[in-house]
Structure formats: structure tokens, C-alpha cells
C-alpha positions as a Markdown table, in Angstrom:
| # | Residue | x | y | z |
|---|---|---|---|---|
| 1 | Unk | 188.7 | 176.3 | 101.2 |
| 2 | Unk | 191.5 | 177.5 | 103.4 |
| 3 | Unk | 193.4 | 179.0 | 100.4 |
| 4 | Unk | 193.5 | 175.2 | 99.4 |
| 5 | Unk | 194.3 | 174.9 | 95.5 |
| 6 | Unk | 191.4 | 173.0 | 93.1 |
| 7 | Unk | 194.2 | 169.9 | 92.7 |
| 8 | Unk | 194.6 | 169.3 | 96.6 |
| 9 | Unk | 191.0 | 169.8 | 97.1 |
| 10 | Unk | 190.1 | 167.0 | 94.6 |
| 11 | Unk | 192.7 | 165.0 | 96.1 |
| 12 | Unk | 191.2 | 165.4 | 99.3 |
| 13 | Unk | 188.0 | 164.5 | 98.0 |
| 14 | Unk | 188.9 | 161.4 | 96.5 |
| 15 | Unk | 190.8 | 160.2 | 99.2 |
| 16 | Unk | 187.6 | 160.6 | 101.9 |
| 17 | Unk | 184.8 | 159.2 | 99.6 |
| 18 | Unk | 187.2 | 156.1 | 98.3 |
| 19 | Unk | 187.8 | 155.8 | 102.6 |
| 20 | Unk | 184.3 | 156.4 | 103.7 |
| 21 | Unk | 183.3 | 153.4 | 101.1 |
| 22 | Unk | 185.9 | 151.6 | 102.3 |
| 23 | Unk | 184.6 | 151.8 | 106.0 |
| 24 | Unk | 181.5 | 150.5 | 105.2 |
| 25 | Unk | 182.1 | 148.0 | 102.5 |
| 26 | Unk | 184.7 | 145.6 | 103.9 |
| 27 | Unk | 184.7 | 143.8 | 100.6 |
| 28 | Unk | 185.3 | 147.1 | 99.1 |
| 29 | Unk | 187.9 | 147.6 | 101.0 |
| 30 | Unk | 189.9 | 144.0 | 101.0 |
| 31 | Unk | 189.4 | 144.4 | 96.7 |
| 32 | Unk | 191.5 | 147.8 | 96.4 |
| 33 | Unk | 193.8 | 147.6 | 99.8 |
| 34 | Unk | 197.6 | 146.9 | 98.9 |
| 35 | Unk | 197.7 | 143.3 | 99.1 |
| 36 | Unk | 200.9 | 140.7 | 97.4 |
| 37 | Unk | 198.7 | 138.2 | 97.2 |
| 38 | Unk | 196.5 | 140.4 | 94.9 |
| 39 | Unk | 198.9 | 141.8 | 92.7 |
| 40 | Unk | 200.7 | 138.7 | 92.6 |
| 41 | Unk | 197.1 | 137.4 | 90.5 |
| 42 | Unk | 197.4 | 140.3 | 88.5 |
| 43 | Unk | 195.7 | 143.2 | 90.5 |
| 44 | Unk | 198.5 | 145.7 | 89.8 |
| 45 | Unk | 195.6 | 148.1 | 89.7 |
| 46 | Unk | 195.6 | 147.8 | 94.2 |
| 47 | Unk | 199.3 | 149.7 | 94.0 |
| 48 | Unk | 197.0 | 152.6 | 93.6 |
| 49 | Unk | 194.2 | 152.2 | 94.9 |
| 50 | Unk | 195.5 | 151.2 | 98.1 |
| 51 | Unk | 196.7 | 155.1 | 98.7 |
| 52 | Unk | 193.2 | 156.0 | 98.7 |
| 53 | Unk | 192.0 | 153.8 | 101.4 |
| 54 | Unk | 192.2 | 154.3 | 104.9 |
| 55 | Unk | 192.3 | 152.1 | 108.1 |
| 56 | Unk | 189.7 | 154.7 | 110.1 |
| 57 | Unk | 189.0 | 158.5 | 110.5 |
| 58 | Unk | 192.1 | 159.1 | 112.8 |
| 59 | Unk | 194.1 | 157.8 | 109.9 |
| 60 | Unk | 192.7 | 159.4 | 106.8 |
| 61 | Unk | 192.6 | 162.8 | 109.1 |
| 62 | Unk | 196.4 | 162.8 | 109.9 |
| 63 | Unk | 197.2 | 162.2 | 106.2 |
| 64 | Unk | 195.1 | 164.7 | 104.5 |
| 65 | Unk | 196.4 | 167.6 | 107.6 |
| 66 | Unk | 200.2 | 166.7 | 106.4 |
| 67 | Unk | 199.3 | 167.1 | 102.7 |
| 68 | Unk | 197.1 | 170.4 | 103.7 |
| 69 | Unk | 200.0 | 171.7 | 105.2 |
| 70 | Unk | 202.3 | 170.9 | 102.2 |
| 71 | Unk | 200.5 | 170.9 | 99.1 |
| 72 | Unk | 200.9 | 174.2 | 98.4 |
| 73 | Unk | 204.2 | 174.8 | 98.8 |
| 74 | Unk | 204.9 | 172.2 | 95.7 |
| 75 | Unk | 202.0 | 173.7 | 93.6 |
| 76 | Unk | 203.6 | 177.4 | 94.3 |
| 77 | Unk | 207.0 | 176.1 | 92.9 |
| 78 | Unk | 205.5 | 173.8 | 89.9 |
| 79 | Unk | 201.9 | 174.1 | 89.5 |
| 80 | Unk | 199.4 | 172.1 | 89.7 |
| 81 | Unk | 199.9 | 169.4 | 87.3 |
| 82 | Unk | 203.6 | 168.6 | 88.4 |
| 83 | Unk | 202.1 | 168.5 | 92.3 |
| 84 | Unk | 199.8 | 166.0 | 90.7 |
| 85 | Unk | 202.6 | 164.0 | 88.8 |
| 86 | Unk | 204.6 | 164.3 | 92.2 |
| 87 | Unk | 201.8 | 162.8 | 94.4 |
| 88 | Unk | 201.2 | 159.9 | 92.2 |
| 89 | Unk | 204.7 | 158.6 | 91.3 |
| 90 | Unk | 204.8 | 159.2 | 95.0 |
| 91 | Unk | 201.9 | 156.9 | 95.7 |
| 92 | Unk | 203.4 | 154.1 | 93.4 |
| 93 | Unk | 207.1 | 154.6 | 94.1 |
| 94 | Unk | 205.7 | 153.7 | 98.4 |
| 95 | Unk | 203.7 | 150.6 | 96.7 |
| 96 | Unk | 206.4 | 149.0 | 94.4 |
| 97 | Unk | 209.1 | 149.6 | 97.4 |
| 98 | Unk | 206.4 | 147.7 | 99.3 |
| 99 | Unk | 206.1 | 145.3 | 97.0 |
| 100 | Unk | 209.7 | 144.8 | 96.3 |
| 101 | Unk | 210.6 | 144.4 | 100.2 |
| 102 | Unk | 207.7 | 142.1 | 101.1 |
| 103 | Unk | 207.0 | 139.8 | 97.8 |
| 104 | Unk | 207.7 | 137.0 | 99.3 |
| 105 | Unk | 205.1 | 137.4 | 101.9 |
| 106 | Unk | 201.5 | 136.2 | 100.4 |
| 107 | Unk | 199.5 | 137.4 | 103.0 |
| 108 | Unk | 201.6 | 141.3 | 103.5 |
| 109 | Unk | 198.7 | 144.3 | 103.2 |
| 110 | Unk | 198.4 | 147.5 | 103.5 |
| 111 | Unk | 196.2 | 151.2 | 102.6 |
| 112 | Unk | 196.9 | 154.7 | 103.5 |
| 113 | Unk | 198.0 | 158.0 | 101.3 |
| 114 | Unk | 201.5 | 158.3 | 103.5 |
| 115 | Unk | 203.7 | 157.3 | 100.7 |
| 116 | Unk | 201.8 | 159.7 | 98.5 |
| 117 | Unk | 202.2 | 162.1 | 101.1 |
| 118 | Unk | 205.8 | 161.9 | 102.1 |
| 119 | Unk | 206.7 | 162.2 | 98.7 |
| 120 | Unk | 205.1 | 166.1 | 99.1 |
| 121 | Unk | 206.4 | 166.6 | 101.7 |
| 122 | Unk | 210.3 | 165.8 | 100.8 |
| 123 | Unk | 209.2 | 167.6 | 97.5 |
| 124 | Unk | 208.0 | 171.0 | 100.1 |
| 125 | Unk | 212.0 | 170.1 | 101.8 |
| 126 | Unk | 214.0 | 170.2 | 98.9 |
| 127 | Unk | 212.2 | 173.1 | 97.3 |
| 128 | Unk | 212.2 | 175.0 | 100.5 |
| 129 | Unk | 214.8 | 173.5 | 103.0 |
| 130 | Unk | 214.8 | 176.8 | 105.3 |
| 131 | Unk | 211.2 | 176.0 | 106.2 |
| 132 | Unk | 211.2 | 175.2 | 110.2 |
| 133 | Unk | 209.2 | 172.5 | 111.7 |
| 134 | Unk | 207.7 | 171.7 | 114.9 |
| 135 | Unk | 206.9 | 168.6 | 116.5 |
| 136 | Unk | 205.5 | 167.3 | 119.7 |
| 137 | Unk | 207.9 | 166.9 | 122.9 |
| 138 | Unk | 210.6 | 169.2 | 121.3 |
| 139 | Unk | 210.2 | 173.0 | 121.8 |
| 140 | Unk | 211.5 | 174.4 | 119.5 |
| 141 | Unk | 211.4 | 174.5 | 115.3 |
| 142 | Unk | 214.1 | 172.6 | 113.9 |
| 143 | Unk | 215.2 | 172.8 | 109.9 |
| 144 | Unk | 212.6 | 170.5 | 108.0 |
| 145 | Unk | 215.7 | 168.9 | 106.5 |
| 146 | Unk | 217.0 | 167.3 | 109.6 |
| 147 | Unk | 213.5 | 166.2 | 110.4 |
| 148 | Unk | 213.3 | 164.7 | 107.0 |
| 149 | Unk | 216.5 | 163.2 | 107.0 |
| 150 | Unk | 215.3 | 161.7 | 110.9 |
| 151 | Unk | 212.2 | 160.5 | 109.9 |
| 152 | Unk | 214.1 | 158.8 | 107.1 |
| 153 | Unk | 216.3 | 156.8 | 109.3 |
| 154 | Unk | 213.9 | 156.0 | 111.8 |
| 155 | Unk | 211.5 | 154.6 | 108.7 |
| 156 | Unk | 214.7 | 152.4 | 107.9 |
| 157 | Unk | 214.8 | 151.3 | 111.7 |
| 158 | Unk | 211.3 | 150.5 | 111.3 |
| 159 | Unk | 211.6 | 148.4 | 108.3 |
| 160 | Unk | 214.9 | 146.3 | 109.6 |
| 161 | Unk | 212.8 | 145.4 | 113.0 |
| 162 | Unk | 209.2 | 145.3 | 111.9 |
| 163 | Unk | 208.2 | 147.9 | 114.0 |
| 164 | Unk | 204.5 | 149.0 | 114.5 |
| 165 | Unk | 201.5 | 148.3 | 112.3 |
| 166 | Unk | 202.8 | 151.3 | 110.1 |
| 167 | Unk | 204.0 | 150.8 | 106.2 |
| 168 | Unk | 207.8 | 152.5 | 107.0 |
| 169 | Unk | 208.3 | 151.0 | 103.6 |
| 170 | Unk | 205.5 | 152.7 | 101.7 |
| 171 | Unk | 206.4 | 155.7 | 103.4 |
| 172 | Unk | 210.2 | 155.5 | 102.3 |
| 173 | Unk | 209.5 | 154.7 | 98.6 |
| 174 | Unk | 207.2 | 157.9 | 99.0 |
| 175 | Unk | 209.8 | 159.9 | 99.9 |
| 176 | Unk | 212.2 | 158.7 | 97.6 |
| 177 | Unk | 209.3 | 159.3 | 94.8 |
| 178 | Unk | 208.9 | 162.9 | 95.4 |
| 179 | Unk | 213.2 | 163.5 | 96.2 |
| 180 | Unk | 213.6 | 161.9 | 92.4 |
| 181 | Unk | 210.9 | 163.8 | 90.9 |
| 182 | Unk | 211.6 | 167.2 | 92.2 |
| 183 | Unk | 214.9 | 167.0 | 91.4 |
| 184 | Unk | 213.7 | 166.0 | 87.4 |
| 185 | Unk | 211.8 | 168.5 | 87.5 |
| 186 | Unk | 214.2 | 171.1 | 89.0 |
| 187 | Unk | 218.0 | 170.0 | 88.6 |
| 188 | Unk | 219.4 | 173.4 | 89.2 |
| 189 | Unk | 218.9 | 172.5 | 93.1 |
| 190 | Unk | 222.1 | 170.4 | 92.8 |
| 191 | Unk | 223.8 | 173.5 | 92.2 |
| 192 | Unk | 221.5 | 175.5 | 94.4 |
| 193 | Unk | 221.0 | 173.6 | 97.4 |
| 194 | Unk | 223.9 | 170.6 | 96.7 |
| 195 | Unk | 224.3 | 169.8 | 100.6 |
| 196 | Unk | 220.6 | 169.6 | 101.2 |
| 197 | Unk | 220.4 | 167.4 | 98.0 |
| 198 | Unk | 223.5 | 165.4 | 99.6 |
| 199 | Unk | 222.1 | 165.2 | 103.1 |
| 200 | Unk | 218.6 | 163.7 | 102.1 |
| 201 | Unk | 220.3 | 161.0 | 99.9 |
| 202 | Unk | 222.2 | 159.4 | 102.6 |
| 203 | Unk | 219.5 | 157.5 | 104.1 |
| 204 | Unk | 218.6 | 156.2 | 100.8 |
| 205 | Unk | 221.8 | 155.5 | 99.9 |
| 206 | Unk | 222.2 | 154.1 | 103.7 |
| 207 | Unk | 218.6 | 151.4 | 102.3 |
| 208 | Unk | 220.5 | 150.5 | 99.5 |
| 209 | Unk | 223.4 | 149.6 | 101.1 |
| 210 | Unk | 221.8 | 147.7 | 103.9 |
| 211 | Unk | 219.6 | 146.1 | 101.3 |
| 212 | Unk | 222.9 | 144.6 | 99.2 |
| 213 | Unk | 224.1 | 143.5 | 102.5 |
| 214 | Unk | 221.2 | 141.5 | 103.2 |
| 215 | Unk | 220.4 | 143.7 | 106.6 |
| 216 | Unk | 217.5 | 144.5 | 105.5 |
């Protein structure tokens, strides 16, 4: 399946069948969608399951093409099993940054694979930061780091004014998931790569900051 590895396949898989349910069982869905309320009563089990839900086609579509795109670039570097650890401390690290940011609002929900994601995608970054990127309404490729590190700070922008019906949040944890992990799982990239390893830490270091501060 497009040179697709068995891991990302099942992935795949079990994100469009847990979605498709989800479109037609709206119970289904409310029951497993990340919810405070929920895990507040003892749900923990929604800071997963939320990742595998999906607000409609256009959604579930855009997150499946990123991770197509990326998957095997992380699998090529660690194999199959770490892409798998990757993509679910990933997952959780976008839910309990969620949770942590929003606790104290009851009624706060969300769904989507994005943190998961992310966290591949800053994984594919640090392990290749040469890798060029396109995206719309700029014409030319630009360094996946600086888009990382962009996308990073315009998450934090989101956050601080609310902006959007998008989890910036889950999205940020994500990425900060699969930075962390990969660089377990490979430390000789702070001697390899030390100012990409630098650059993509200043907007977390930038969230924690503005968090302390109360700006956040």
C-alpha cells in the first residue's frame, strides 16, 4: 500500500473504523471524545481514545495524509515498534497538555489524531532536519525545521487567544511528545544536530515560560 509499513497501515486502519463508528453513533462518539468532564469521573481511558476519533472525513483525511507522509521516515530510523511507542506517548503527551491547560473547564472537548501526529512529524524533523517542506501560498521549500519551529509558535498564539475550533494544545503536547522521545531514543543528536535540538526547544521553553507567568 504505497510502500506504507504494516505499523502505519494498522494505524491507519484503526483510526478510520474507530472514526467511521464515530460518525454514525453519536453516543459512540461523546463516550470516547476527549472530554474533562469525563476524565474528571474517572474516564482516563478518553485520553486515548479521543486520538482515534474524528470530527468528519475532511478531518480524519488531512491527519492520516500528514502521518502518510512521515511515518516512514521515523520507522526507517527506529523501526517499527519505537514509531509505535512515538505515536502513542505522542497521542497522550497532546491529551494530558490538554488536560492540564483546560481542567478547570467542565464542559472543554475534543478528538483528532493531530497530537499523535505532530509528535511524528517533529520526530521525522529532528531525525532529518535537512528535509524541505512546502506549503501553500509560499513558493518555495523551506527547511522543515523553521516550519516546525513556526507552527510551534503560531500553536502558542493559538492557545493564548483561543483561536479557531482547533486543539493548538493537543497539537503542542504532541509535538513535545515525539521531540522528548526521539531524543531518548537517540541522544547523540545533541551532539549531532545541537542547534536544531536548540532551535525546536525554544518555543517550548517560550510555553513554559509564558505558563509561569500566567500569560497563558
Amino acid at each position: 500500500m504505497f510502500n506504507l509499513h504494516a505499523a502505519t497501515i494498522a494505524i491507519i486502519a484503526a483510526n478510520v473504523l474507530v472514526s467511521l463508528r464515530g460518525f454514525s453513533d453519536s453516543s459512540f462518539f461523546e463516550r470516547y471524545k476527549f472530554s474533562i468532564g469525563g476524565i474528571r469521573a474517572g474516564q482516563r481511558e478518553r485520553t486515548v481514545t479521543s486520538g482515534f476519533l474524528h470530527v468528519d472525513i475532511s478531518h480524519l483525511f488531512f491527519n492520516m495524509f500528514t502521518l502518510y507522509f512521515f511515518a516512514n521516515v521515523v520507522i526507517n530510523w527506529f523501526g517499527a515498534p519505537k514509531f509505535v511507542i512515538i505515536y502513542f506517548v505522542s497521542l497522550v503527551g497532546g491529551s494530558l497538555l490538554a488536560l492540564f491547560f483546560h481542567k478547570d473547564e467542565p464542559y472543554y472537548s475534543a478528538v483528532g489524531a493531530s497530537g499523535a501526529v505532530t509528535g511524528i512529524l517533529y520526530a521525522a524533523i529532528l531525525l532529518h532536519p535537512d528535509m524541505q517542506l512546502g506549503i501553500m501560498f509560499i513558493p518555495i521549500p523551506l527547511p522543515a525545521y523553521v516550519l516546525g519551529i513556526a507552527y510551534l509558535l503560531y500553536s502558542i498564539y493559538g492557545m493564548k487567544s483561543r483561536l479557531g475550533n482547533i486543539g493548538h494544545t493537543a497539537h503542542f503536547g504532541g509535538a513535545i511528545g515525539g521531540y522528548v522521545t526521539t531524543l531518548l531514543f537517540k541522544p547523540d543528536l545533541f551532539v549531532t544536530d545541537t542547534l536544531i535540538v536548540v532551535l525546536m526547544a525554544i518555543p517550548i521553553v517560550l510555553l513554559l515560560i509564558l505558563e509561569k507567568m500566567g500569560k497563558i
